[in-house]
Coordinates of C-alpha atoms and ligand atoms in Angstrom, one line a residue:
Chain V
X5 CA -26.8 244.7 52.3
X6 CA -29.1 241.7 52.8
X7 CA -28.0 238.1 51.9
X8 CA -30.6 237.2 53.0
X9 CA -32.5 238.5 50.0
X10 CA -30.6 236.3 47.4
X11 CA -31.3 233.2 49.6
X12 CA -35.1 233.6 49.6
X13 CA -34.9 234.5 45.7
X14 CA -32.5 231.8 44.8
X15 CA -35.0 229.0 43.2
X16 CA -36.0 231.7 41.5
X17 CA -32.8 233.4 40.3
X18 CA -31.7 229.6 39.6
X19 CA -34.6 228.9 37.6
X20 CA -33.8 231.8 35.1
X21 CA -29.8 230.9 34.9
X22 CA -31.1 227.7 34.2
X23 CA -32.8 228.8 31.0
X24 CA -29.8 231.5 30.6
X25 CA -27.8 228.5 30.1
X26 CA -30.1 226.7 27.4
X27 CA -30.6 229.2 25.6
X28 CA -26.8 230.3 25.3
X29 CA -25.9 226.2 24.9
X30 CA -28.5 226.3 22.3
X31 CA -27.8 229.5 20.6
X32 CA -24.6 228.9 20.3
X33 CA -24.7 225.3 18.9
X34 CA -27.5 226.3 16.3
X35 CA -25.6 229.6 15.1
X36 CA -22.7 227.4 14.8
X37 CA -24.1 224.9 12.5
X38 CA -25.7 228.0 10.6
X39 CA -22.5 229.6 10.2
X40 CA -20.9 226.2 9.3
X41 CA -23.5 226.2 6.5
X42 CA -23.2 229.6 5.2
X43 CA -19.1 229.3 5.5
X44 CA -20.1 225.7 3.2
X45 CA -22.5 227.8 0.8
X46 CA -20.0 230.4 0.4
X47 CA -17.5 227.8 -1.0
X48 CA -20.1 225.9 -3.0
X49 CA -19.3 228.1 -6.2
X50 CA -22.9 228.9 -7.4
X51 CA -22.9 232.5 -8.2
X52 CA -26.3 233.6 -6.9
X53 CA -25.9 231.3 -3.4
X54 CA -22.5 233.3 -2.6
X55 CA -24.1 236.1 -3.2
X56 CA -27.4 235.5 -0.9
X57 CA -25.0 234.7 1.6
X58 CA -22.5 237.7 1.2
X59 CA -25.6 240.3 1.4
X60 CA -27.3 237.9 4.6
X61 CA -24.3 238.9 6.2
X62 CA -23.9 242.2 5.4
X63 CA -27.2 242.9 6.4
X64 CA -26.5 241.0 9.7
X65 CA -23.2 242.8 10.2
X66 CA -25.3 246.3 9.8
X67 CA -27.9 245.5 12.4
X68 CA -28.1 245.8 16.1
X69 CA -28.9 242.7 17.8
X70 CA -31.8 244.7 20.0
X71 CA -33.0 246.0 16.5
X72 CA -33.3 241.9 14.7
X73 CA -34.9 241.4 17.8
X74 CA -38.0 243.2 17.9
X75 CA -38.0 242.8 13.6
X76 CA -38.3 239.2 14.4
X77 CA -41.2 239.5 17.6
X78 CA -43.1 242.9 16.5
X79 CA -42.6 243.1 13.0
X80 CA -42.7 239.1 11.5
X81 CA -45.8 238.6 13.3
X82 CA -47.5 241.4 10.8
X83 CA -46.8 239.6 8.1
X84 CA -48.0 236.4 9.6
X85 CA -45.2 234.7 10.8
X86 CA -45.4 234.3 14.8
X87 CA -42.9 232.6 17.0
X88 CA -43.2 232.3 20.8
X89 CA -41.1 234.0 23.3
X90 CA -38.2 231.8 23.8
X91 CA -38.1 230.3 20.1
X92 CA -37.7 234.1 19.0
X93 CA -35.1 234.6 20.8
X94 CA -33.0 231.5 20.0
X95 CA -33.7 233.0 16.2
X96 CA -32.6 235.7 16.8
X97 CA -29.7 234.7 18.5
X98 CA -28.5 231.9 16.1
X99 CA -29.0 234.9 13.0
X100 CA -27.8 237.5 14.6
X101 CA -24.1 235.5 15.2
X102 CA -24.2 232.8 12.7
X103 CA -22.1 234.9 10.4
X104 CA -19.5 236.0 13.0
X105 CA -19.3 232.5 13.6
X106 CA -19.3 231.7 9.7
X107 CA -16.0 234.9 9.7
X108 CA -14.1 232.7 12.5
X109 CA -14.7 229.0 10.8
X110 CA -13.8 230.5 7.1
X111 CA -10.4 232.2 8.7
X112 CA -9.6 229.3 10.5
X113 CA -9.6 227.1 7.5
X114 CA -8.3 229.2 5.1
X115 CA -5.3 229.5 7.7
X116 CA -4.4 225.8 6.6
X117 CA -1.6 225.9 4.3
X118 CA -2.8 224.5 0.6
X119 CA 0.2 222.0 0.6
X120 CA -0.9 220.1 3.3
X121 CA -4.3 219.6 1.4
X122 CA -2.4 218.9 -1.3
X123 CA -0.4 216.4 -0.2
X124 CA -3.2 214.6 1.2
X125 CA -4.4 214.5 -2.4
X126 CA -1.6 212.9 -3.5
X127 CA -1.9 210.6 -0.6
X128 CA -5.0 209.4 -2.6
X129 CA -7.8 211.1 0.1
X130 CA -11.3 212.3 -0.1
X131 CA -12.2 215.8 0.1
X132 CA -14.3 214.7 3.2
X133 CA -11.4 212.3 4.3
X134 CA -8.7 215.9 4.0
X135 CA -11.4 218.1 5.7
X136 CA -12.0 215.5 8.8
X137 CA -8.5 214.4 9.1
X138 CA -6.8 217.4 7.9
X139 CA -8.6 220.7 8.1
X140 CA -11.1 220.4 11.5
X141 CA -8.1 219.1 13.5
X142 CA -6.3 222.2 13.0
X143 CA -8.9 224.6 12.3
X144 CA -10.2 223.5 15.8
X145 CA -7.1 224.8 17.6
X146 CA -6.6 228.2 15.2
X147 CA -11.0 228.8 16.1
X148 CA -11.1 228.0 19.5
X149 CA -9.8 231.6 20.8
X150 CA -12.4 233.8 18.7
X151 CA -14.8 231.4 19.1
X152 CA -14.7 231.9 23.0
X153 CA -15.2 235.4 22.5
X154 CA -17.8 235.1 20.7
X155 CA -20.0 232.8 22.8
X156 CA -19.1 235.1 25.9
X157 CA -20.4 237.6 23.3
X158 CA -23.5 235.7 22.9
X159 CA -24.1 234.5 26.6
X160 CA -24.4 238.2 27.5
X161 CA -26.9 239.5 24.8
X162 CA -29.1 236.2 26.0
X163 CA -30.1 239.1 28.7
X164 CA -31.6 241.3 26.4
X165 CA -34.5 238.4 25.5
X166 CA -36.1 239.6 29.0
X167 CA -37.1 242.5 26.8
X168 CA -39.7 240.1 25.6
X169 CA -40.6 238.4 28.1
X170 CA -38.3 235.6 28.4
X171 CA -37.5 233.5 31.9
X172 CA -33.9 234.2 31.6
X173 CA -31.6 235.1 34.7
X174 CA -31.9 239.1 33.6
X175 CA -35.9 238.8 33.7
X176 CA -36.3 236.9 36.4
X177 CA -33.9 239.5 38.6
X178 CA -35.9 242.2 37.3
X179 CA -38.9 240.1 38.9
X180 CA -37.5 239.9 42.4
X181 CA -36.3 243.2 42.0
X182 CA -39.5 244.7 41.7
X183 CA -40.8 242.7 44.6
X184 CA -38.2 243.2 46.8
X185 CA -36.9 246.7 46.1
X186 CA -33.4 245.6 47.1
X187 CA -31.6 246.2 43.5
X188 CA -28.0 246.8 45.0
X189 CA -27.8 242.8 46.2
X190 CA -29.7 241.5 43.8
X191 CA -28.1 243.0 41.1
X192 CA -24.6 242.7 42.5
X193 CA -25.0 238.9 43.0
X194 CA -26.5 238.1 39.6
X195 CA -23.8 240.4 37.9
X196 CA -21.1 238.5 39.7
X197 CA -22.8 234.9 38.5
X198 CA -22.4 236.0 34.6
X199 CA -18.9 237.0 35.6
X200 CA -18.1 234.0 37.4
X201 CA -19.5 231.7 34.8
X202 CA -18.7 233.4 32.0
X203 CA -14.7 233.9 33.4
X204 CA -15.1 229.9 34.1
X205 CA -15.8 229.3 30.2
X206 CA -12.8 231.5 29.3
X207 CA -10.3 229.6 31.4
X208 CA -11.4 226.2 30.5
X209 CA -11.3 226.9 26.9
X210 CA -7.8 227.8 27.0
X211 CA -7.0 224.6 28.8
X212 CA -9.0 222.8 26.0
X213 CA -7.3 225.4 23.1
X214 CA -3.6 224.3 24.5
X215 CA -4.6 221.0 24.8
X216 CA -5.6 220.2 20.7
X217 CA -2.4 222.5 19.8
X218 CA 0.0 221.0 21.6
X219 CA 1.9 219.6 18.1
X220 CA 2.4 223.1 17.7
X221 CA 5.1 223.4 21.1
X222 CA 8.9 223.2 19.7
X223 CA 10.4 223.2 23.2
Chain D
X79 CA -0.1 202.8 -25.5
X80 CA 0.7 199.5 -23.2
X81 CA 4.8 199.0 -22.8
X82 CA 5.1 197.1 -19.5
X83 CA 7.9 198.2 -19.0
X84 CA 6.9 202.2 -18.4
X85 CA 6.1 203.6 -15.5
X86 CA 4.8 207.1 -16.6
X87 CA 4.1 208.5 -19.9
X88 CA 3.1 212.1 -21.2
X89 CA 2.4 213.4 -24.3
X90 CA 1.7 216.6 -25.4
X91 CA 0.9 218.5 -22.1
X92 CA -0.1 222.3 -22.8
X93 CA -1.1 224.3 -19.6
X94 CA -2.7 227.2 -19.1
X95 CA -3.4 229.5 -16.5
X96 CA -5.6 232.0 -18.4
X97 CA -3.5 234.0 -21.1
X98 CA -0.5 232.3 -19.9
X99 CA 0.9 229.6 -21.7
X100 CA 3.6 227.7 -19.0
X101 CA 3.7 224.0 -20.9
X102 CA 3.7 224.1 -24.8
X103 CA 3.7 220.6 -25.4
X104 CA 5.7 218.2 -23.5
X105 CA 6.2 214.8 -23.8
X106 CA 8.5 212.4 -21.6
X107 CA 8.2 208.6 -20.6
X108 CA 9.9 207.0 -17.6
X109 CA 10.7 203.4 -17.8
X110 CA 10.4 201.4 -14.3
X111 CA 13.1 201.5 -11.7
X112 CA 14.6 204.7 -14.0
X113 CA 15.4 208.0 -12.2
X114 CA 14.8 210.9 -14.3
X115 CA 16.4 214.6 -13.0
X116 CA 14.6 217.7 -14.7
X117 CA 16.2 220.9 -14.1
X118 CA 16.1 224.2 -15.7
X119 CA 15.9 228.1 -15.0
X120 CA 13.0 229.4 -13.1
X121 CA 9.4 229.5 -13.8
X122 CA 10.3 227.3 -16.7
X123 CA 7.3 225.2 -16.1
X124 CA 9.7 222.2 -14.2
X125 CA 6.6 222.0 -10.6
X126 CA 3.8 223.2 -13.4
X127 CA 5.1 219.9 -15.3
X128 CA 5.4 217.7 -12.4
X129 CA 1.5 218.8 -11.1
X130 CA 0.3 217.3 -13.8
X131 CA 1.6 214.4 -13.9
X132 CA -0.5 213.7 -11.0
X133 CA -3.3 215.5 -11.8
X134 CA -2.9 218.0 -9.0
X135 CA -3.4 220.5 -11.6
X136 CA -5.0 218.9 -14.9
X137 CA -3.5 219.4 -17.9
X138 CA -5.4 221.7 -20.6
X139 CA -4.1 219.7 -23.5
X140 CA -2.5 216.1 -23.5
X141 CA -2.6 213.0 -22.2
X142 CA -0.4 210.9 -19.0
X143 CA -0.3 207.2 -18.8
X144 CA 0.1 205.6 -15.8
X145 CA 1.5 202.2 -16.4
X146 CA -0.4 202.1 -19.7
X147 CA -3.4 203.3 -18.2
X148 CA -5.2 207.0 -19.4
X149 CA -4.7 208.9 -16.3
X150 CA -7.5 211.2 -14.8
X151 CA -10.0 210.6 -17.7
X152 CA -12.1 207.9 -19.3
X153 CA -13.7 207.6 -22.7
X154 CA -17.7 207.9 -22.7
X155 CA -19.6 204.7 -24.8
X156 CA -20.1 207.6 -27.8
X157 CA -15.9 208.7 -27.7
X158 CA -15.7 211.6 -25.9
X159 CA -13.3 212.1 -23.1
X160 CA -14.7 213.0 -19.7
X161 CA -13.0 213.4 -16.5
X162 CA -12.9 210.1 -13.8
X163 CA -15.3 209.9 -11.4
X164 CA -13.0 211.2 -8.2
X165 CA -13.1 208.0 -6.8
X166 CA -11.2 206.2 -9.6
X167 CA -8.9 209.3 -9.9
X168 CA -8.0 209.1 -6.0
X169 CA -7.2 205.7 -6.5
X170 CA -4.4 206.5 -9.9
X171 CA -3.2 209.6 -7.5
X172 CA -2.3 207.1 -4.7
X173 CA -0.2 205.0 -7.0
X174 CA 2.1 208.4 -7.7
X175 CA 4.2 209.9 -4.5
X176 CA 5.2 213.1 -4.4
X177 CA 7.7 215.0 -2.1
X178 CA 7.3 218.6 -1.9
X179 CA 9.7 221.6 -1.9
X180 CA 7.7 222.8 1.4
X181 CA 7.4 219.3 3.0
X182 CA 4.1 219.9 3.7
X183 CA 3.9 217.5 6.5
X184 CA 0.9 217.7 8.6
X185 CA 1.9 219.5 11.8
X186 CA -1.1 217.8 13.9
X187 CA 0.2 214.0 13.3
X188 CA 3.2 212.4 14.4
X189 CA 6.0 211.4 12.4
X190 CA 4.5 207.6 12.3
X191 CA 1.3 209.3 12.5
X192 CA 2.1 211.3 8.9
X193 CA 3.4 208.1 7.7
X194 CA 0.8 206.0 8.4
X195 CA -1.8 208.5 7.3
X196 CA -2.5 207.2 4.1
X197 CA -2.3 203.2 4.8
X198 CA -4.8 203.9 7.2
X199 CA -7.1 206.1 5.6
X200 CA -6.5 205.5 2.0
X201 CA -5.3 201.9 1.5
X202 CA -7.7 201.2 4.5
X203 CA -5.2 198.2 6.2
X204 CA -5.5 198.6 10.4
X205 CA -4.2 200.9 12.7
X206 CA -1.5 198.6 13.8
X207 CA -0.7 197.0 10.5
X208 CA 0.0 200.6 9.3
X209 CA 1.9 201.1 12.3
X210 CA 4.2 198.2 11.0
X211 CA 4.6 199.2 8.0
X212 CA 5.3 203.1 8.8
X213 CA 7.8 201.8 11.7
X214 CA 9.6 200.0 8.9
X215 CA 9.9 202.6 6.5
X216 CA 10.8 205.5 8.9
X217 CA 13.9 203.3 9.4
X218 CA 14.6 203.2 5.8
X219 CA 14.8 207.1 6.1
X220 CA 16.4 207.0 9.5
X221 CA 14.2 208.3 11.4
X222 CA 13.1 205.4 13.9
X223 CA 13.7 207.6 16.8
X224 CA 11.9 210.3 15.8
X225 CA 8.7 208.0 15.1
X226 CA 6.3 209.8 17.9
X227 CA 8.1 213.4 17.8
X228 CA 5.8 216.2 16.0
X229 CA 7.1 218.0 13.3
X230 CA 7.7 221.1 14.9
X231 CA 10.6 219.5 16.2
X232 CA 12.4 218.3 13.7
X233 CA 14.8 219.5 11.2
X234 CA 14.1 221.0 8.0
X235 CA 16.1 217.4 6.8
X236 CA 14.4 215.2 9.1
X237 CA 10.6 216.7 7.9
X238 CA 11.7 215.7 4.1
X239 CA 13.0 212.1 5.4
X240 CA 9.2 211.9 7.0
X241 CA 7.9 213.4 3.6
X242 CA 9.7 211.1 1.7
X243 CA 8.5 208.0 4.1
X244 CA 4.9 209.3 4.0
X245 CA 4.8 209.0 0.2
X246 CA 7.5 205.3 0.4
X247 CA 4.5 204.3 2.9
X248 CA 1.8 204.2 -0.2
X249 CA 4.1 201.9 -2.1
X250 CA 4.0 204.1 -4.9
X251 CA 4.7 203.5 -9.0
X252 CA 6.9 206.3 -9.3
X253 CA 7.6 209.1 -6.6
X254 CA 8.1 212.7 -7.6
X255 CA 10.4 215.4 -6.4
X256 CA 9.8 219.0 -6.6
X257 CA 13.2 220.5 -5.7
X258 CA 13.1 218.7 -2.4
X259 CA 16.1 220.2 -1.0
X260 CA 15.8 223.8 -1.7
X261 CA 14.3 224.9 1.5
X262 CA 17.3 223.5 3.3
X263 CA 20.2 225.0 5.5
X264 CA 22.8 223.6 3.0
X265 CA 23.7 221.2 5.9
X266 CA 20.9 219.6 5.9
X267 CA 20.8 218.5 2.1
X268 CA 23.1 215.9 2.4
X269 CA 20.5 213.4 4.7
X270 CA 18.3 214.4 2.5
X271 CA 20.1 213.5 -1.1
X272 CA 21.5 210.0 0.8
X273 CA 18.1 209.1 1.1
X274 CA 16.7 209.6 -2.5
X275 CA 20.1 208.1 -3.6
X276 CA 19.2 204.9 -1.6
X277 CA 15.9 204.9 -3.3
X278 CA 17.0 205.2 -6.7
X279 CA 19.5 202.0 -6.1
X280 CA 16.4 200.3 -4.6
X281 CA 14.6 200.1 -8.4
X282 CA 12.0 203.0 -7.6
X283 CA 10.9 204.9 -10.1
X284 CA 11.5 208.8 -9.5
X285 CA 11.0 211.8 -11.4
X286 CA 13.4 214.8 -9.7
X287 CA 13.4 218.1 -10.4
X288 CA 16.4 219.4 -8.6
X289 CA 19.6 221.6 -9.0
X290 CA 21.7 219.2 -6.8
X291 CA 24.3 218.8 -9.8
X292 CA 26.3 215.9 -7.6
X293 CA 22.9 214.3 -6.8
X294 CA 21.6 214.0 -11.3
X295 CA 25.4 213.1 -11.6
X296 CA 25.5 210.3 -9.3
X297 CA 21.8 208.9 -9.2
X298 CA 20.3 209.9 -12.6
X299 CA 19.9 207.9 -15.4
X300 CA 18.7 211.0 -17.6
X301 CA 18.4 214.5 -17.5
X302 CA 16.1 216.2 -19.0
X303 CA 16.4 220.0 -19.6
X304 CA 13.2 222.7 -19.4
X305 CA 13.0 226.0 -20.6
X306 CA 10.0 228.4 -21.5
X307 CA 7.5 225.1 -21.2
X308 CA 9.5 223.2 -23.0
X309 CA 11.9 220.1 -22.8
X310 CA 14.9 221.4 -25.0
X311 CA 17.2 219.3 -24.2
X312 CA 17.7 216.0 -23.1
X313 CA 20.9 213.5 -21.9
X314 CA 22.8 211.3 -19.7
X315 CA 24.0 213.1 -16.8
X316 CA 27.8 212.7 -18.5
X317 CA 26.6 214.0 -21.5
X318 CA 24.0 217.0 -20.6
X319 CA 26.1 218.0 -17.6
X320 CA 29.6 218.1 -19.3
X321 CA 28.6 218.1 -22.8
X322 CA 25.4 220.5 -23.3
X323 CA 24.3 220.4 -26.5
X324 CA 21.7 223.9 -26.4
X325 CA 23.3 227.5 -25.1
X326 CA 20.4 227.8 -22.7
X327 CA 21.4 224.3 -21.1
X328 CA 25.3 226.0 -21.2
X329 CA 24.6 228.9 -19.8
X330 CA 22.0 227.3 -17.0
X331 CA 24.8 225.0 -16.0
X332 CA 27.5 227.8 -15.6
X333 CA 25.3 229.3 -13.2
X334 CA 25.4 226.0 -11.0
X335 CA 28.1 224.1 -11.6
X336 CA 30.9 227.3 -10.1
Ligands
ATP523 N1 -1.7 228.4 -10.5 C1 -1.0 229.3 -11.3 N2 -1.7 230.3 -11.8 C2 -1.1 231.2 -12.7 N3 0.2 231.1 -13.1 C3 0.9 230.0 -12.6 C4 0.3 229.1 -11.7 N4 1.3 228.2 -11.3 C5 2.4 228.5 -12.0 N5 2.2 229.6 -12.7 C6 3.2 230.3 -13.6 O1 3.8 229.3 -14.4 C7 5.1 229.6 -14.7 C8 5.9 228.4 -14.4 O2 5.8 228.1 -13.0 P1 6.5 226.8 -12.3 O3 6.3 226.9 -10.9 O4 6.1 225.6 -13.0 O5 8.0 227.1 -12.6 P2 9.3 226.3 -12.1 O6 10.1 225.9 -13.3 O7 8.9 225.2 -11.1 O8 10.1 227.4 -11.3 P3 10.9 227.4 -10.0 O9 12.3 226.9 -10.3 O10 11.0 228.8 -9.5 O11 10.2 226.5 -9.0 C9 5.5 230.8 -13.8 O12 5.5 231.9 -14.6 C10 4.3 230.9 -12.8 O13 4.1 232.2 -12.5
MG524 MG1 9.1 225.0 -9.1

């Protein structure tokens, strides 16, 4: 066991969590907003859009995210659509859990009872005025749990992208790796820095989850 | 249609939900400052009737006046009838209250903070005017103490009295009443009955649909009896309550009055 190992490839290690933790910041907001979309399409009552969406996500639900990975950097480029290494792999990332993210928003709010809606009707609000005031407050608290497990979720497949070629903290530990031939600590320390930040995200997003659903307490 | 002197006014409301027929025509008007009780067995069409009155649920056939004014539609340059721009209609909704069964407070704000909801949002006055006005009328319901408590800890009586506040707070026409105290521990339908019964000396226009027998008899000026989507029957509380004229309304009351 050599530490010293892990201090000479630190910048290096560093530089890939780095870009681990854009791309899983990114991902995550972008599949976010496309799941936000397809959960607002799937309510927007046009037959043929609900429908589009409904077989996107079966299609997505079918799929390995390896598998929409190489459709989306071997196969797209065939018919003449080319993306770069890291911009295929925030694709395939934000399709791949958009709709998981679309399943948690959509339970969240249809978790809402309909009288409080409806009472803010009678109140005289906007639809956008009840879903601001009345429906993100609360869906917030009900979405935060899944939604952590589904970023963890996410964070972890960003270490398949090193398959093609991107910087990430997997890739570039497969680089020092294969220059140092010292896999145990390498290995070892970068497991134990997706555990450590990954375990980090979990415990501060229960802090966050008790914090907005504190009404709820009747102690 | 103007009479300013009516608060609400409906004439021939049909609704239906598919094949189902629940309202086969009703009409009703409420005069200002009158308290109207409906009762009647279940799934006689009593909330069905009350929903649209507000437009919650529109009406497939028939018209509601509020004040005098044509309630959730407008007439097109070439006659037609088309719905209100939802604008307009959240304006007409704001000027009717309505107190559910459920309460349906909403469990993220406050007591003040349900109050003052809709003078903030809606009515659009300032945070701390609506604080004002919401600190004013939770003692009304008395409830001044309970002003910053969430509603998971309050009584099923206390969450009405916020309810009933929350819709006081929007200074109203006419408030509705959809069996408010049917989800409460019998205890608790006393606070709950004092309240409304303060309201209806205080010149507010109410429409009640409600079983409380004590509560039409002492607070109602009418009483209007439902069945099968209808209004069969209708009455002073002296008359309808001791006096029924129909043997549905006779055989209703047996049930409650024991
Ligand atoms: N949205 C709806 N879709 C289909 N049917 C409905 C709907 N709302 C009400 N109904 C039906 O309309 C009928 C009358 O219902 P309504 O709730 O108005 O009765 P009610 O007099 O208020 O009864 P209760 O005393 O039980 O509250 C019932 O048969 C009910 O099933
Ligand atoms: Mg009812």
């Amino acid at each position: 066991m050599e530490l010293s190992i892990i201090f000479k490839y630190a910048p290096m290690l560093l530089q890939g969590l780095q870009l681990t933790i854009i791309i899983s910041i990114g991902g995550i907001i972008c599949s976010l907003a496309l799941g936000s979309v397809l959960v607002a399409l799937s309510r927007s009552g046009i037959r043929a859009v609900v429908i589009l969406v409904r077989v996107y996500t079966e299609i997505i639900l079918g799929i390995p995210v390896l598998v929409l990975l190489y459709l989306i950097y071997f196969v797209l480029p065939e018919v003449g659509i080319r993306f770069s290494e890291i911009p295929t792999g925030l694709l395939t990332l934000t399709l791949y859990y958009s709709p998981y993210m679309a399943e948690i928003i959509r339970g969240a709010i249809n978790a809402i009872p309909t009288g409080q809606v409806e009472a803010a009707r009678t109140v005289g609000m906007s639809n956008f005025q009840i879903a601001k005031r009345i429906m993100v407050p609360q869906a917030l608290g009900l979405a935060i749990p899944p939604l952590t497990g589904i970023c963890i979720g996410l964070v972890k497949d960003s270490a398949l992208l090193s398959i093609i070629s991107v910087h990430e903290l997997a890739y570039q530990t497969k680089q020092a790796v294969a220059r140092t031939f010292a896999p145990f600590e390498l290995w070892a320390f970068v497991a134990f820095c997706y555990w450590a930040i990954l375990s980090f995200w979990e415990v501060s997003m229960r802090k966050v989850e008790k914090r907005v659903t504190r009404y709820r307490e009747i102690g | 249609m103007k009479n300013d002197n009516e608060a609400i006014r409906a004439e021939g409301i049909v609704k239906r939900f598919g094949d189902l027929t629940v309202l086969r025509g009703v009409s009703l008007a409420v005069k200002r400052g009158e308290v109207v009780c409906i009762m009647g067995p279940s799934g006689s069409g009593k909330s069905t009737l009350l929903r649209c009155l507000n437009w919650l649920s529109p009406p497939t056939e028939g018209t509601v006046w509020l004040a005098g004014e044509v309630l959730g539609t407008q007439e097109t340059p070439n006659g037609t009838r088309v719905p209100l721009p939802d604008s307009k209609l959240r304006r007409q909704r704001s000027r009717i209250g309505m107190v559910f069964q459920s309460f349906n407070l909403w469990p993220h704000r406050t007591a003040i903070g349900n109050v003052m909801e809709g003078p903030m949002i809606v009515s659009g006055i300032t945070k701390s005017e609506a604080r004002r006005l919401a600190t004013e009328i939770l003692t009304r319901v008395g409830l001044t103490e309970k002003a910053d408590v969430y509603p998971a800890k309050l009584s099923g009586g206390q969450q009405q009295r916020v309810a009933i506040a929350r819709a006081l707070a929007m200074q109203p026409e006419i408030i509705l009443f959809d069996e408010p105290t049917s989800a409460l521990d019998p205890e608790l339908v006393g606070e709950v009955l004092d309240v409304m019964k303060s309201l209806a000396t205080q010149e507010i226009t109410m429409i009640v649909v409600t079983h409380e027998v004590g509560f039409a008899k002492d607070a109602a000026d009418r009483i209007l009896f439902m069945d099968e989507g209808l209004i069969v029957e209708e009455g002073s509380p002296s008359e309808f309550l001791e006096n029924p004229k129909e043997e549905r309304s006779r055989q209703f009351l047996e049930r409650y009055l024991n």
